[in-house]
XYZ file of C-alpha atoms in Angstrom:
352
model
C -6.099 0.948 13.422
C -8.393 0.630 16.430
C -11.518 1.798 14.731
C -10.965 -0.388 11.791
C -10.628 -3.696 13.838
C -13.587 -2.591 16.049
C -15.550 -2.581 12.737
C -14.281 -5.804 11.191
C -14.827 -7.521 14.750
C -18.963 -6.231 14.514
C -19.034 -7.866 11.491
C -16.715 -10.224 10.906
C -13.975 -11.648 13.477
C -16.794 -11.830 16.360
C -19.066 -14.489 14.348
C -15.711 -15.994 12.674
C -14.255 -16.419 16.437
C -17.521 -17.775 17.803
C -17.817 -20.669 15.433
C -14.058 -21.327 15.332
C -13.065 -21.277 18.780
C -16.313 -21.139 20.708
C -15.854 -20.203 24.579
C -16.145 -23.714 26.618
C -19.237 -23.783 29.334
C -16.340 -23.678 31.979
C -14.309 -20.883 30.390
C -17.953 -19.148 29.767
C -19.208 -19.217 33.358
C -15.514 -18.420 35.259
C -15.423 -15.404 32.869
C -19.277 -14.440 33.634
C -18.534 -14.973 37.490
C -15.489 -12.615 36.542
C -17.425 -10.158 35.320
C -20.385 -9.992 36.536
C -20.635 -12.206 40.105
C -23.955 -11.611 40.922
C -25.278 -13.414 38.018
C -27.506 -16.405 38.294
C -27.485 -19.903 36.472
C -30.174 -18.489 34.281
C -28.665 -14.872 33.141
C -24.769 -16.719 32.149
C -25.459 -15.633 28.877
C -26.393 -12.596 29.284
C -23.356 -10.294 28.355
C -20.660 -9.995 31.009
C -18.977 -6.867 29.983
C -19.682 -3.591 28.245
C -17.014 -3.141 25.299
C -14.977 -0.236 24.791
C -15.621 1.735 21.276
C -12.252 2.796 19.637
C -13.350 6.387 18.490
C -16.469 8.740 19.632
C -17.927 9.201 16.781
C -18.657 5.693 15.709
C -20.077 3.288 18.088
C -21.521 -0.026 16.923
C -23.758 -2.486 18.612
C -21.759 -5.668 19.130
C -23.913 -8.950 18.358
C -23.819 -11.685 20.989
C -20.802 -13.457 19.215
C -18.459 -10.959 20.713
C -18.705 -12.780 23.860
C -19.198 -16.241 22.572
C -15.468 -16.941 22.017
C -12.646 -18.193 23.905
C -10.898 -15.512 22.530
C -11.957 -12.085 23.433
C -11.667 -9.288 21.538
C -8.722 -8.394 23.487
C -6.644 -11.066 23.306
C -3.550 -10.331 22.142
C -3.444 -13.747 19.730
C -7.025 -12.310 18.565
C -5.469 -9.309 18.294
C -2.478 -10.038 15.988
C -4.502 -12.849 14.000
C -7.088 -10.299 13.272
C -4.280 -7.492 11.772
C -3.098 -9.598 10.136
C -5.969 -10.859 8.432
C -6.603 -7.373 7.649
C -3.499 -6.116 6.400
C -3.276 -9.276 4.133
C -6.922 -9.664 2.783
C -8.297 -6.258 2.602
C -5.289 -4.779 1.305
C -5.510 -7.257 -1.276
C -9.372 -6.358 -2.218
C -8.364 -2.560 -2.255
C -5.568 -3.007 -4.683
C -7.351 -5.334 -6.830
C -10.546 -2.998 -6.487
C -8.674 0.224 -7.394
C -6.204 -1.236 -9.730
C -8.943 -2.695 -11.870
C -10.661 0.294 -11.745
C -7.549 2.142 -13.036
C -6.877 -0.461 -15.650
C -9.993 -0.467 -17.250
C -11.344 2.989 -16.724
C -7.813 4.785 -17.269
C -4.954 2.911 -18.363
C -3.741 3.135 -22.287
C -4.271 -0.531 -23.315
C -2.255 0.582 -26.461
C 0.893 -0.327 -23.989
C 0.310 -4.091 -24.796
C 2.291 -2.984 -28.626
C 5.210 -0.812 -26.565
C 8.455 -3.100 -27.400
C 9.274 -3.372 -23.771
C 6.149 -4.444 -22.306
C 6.134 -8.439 -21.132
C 4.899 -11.439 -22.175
C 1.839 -12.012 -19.747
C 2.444 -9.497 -17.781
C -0.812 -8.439 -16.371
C -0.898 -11.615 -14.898
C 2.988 -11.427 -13.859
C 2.347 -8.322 -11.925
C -0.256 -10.130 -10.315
C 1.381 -12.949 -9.266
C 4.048 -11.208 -7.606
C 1.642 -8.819 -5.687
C -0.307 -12.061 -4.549
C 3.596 -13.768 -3.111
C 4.257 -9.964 -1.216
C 1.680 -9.178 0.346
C 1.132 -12.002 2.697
C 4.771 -11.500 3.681
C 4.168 -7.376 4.060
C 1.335 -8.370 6.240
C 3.677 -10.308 8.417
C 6.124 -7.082 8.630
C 3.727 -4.157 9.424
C 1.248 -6.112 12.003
C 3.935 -5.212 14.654
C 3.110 -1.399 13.550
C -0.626 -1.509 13.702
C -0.673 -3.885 17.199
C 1.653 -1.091 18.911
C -1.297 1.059 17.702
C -4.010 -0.462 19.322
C -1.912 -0.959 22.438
C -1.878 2.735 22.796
C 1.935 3.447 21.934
C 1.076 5.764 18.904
C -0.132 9.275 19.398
C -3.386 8.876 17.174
C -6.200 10.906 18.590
C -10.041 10.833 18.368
C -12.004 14.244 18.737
C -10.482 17.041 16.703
C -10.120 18.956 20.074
C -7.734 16.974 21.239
C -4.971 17.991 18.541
C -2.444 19.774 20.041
C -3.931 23.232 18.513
C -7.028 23.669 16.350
C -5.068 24.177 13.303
C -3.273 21.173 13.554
C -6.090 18.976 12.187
C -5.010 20.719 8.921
C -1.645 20.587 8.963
C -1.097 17.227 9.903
C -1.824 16.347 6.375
C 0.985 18.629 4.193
C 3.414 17.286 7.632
C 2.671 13.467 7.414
C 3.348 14.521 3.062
C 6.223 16.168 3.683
C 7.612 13.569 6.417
C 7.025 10.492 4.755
C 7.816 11.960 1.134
C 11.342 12.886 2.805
C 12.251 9.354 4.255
C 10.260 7.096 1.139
C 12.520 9.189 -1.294
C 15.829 8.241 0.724
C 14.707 4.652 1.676
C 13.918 4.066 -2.384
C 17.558 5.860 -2.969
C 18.671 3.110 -0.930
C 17.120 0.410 -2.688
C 18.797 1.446 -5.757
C 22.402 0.769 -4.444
C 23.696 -2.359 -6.138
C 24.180 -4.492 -3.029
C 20.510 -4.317 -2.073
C 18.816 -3.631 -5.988
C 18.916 -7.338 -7.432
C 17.679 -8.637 -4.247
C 15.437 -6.408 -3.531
C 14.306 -4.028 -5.456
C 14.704 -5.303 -8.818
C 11.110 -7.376 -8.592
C 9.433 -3.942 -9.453
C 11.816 -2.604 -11.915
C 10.808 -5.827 -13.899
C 8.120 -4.106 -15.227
C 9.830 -1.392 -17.579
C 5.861 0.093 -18.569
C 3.926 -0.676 -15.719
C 0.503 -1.668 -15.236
C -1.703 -0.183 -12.541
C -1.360 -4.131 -11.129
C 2.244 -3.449 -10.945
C 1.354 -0.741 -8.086
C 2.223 -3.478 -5.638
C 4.326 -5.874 -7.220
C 7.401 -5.971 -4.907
C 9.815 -8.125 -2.843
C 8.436 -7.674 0.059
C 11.018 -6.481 2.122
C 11.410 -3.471 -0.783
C 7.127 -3.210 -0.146
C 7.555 -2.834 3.701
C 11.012 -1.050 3.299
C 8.950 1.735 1.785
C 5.738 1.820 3.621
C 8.090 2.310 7.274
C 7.581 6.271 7.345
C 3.541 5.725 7.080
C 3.860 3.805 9.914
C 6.435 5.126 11.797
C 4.922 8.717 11.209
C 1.864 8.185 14.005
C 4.480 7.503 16.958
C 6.165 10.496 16.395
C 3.455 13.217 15.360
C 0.179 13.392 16.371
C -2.408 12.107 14.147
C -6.412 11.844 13.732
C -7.681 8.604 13.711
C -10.058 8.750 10.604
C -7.419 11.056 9.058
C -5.091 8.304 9.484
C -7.560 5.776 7.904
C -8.206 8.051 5.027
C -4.245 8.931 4.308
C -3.631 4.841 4.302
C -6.069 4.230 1.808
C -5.070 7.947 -0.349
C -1.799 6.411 -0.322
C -2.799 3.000 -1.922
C -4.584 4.726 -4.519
C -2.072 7.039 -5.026
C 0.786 4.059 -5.619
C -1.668 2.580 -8.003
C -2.054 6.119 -9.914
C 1.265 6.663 -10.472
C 1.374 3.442 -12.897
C -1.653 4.035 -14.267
C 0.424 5.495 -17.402
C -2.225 8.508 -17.880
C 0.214 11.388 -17.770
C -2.971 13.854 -16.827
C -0.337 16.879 -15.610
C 3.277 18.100 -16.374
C 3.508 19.637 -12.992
C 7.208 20.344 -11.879
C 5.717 19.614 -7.928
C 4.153 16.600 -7.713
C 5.917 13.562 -8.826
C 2.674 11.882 -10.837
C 2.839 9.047 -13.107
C 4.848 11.038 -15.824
C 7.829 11.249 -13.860
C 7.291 7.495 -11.925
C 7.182 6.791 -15.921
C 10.439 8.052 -16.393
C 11.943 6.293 -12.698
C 10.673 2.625 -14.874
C 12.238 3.898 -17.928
C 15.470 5.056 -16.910
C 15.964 3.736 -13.309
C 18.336 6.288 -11.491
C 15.692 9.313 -11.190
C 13.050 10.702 -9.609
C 12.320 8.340 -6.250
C 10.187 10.617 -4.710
C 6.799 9.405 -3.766
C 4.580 12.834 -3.968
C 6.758 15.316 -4.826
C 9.434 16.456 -6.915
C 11.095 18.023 -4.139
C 13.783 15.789 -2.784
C 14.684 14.408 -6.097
C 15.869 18.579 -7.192
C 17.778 19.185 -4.066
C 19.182 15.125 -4.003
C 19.868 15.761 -8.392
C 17.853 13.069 -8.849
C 14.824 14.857 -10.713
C 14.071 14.264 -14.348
C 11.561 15.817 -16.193
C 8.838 13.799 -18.283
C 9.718 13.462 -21.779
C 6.988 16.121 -23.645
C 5.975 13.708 -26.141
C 4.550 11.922 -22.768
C 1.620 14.910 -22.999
C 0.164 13.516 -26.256
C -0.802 10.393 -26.751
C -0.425 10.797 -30.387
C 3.354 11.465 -29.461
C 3.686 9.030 -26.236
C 2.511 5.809 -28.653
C 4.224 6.785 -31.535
C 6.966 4.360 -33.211
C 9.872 7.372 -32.691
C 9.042 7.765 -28.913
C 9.493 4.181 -28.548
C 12.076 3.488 -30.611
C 13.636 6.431 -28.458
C 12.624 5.300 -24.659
C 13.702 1.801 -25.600
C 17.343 2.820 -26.790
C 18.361 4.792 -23.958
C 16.472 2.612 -21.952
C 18.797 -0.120 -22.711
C 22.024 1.595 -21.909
C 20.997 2.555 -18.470
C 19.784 -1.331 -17.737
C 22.492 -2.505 -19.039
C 24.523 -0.681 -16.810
C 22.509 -1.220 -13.390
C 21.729 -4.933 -14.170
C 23.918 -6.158 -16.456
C 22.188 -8.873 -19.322
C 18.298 -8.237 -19.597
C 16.793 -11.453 -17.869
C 13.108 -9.964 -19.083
C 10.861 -12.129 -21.143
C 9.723 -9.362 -23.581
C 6.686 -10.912 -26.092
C 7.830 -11.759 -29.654
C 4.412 -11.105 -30.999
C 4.155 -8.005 -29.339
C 7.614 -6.628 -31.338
C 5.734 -7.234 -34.386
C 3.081 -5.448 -33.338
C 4.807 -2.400 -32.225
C 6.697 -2.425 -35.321
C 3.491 -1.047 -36.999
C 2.535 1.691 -34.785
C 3.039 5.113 -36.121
């Protein structure tokens, strides 16, 4: 996380400091005499201190606002404020930029007619994502501030892995790891003293949205991001790998809603089978694979009418989904609380 707050500080948090908590001519000239004592009345400004870079291989040029504030880009307060500012806002432009992408480039808008999709739910799915992630924000910024305090074992040049070959398999282990522990803390999240609390939120939407990617309570949001972030303290782990597998795993989360069911693969647990976890509720909780869902009897395999969309949006499918669908809520929930669109009945009454 170092190298993405060095590059929001270039070009962000330095100016945003500087103007919002400028550095006080006292404060300014104890720290210059700190720094550098030799300096004379005329040469205060001049930059005190050389800053460290966070990785090797990308070095920017701070402007003069990085020394222009009271707070300095390592102070902790800075620190935290900035993380979370981070975590918050741009997670919230990546999942609106990818989810919008997904729903207009790749998402069946034919959904709107299935019987069990909400009244205004696009915008319901948003809403919620909008109340959790502020709160997520609040729960992982203790993750990425150990980070840049140096307690993880993230590493810069690929010579520093603990053997060349690692810098390829830490990708299938940080899959395999967090796959493992997301499938078992989502098991969890099922059991009925923590579901209606919890975990219910996302089950709301019974044929997701790709804006429903990140529609959660958001202790169930955090809950299930913990092995991403725990993963770094125990296992080595590149630093731009690390950036790249973060933002994979967004996309990924926002994929497997996207209802476009591109491949029936019995491995990796796509949309098909998240489809069927919305559906039906007590199956398949594994994030990227099928694995732990066959050896924990939790697997179910995609309907095959899900393969054709003439099949997947016709009236029997539906009629089908939505009648075992109903016995299994009923039975994990109780009465249906859901706010399903009159108009949109009719409509679905005359797809074929």
């Amino acid at each position: 996380m170092d190298v993405v707050l060095e590059v929001f500080d270039t070009f962000v948090f330095d100016h945003l400091y500087a103007v919002l908590l400028p550095e006080s001519s006292i404060t300014f000239t104890r720290n210059t005499v700190k720094h550098a004592a030799t300096s004379t009345f005329s040469s205060m400004r001049e930059r005190p201190t050389a800053l460290n870079h966070a990785s090797r291989f990308l070095q920017l040029e701070p402007s003069h606002f990085a020394y222009m504030s009271a707070w300095s880009r390592d102070n902790i307060w800075r620190q935290l404020l900035s993380l979370y500012l981070i975590t918050w806002l741009f997670g919230s432009f990546v999942y609106f930029i990818f989810a919008s992408l997904s729903y207009f480039l790749v998402f069946d808008h034919a959904t709107f007619t299935h019987p069990k999709y909400l009244k205004n739910q696009v915008r319901l799915e948003i809403a919620q994502t909008l109340k959790a992630l502020p709160l997520m924000a609040v729960l992982t910024v203790p993750f990425f501030f150990a980070e840049i305090k140096g307690y993880a074992k993230l590493y810069d040049a690929p010579a520093e892995a603990p053997f060349a070959l690692y810098n390829i398999l830490q990708f299938p282990l940080f899959i395999l790891f967090t796959d493992f522990f997301v499938y078992w803390i989502h098991r969890a999240l099922h059991h009925p003293r923590l579901y209606k609390t919890f975990h219910k939120p996302h089950h709301k939407w019974i044929m997701p949205t790709p804006f429903a990617s990140h529609a959660f309570h958001p202790v169930d949001g955090w809950a299930q991001s913990v092995p991403y972030h725990v993963f770094p303290f125990l296992f080595p782990l590149q630093k731009f790998a690390y950036i790249f597998l973060f933002v994979t795993i967004n996309i990924w989360t926002i994929a497997i809603h996207d209802g476009e069911y591109v491949s029936n693969s019995p491995i990796i647990n796509g949309a098909a089978c998240h489809t069927m976890h919305h559906l039906y509720f007590n199956y398949n909780y594994g994030q990227f694979t099928t694995l732990w869902d066959r050896l924990g009897g939790s697997y179910r395999a995609p309907n095959i009418e899900l393969f054709s969309r003439e099949s997947k949006m016709s009236k029997s499918e539906w009629e089908r989904q939505t009648s075992e669908m109903e016995k299994v809520q009923k039975s994990v929930e109780g009465d249906d609380d859901r706010d399903y669109s009159a108009e949109m009945q009719k409509i679905s009454k005359k797809v074929q």
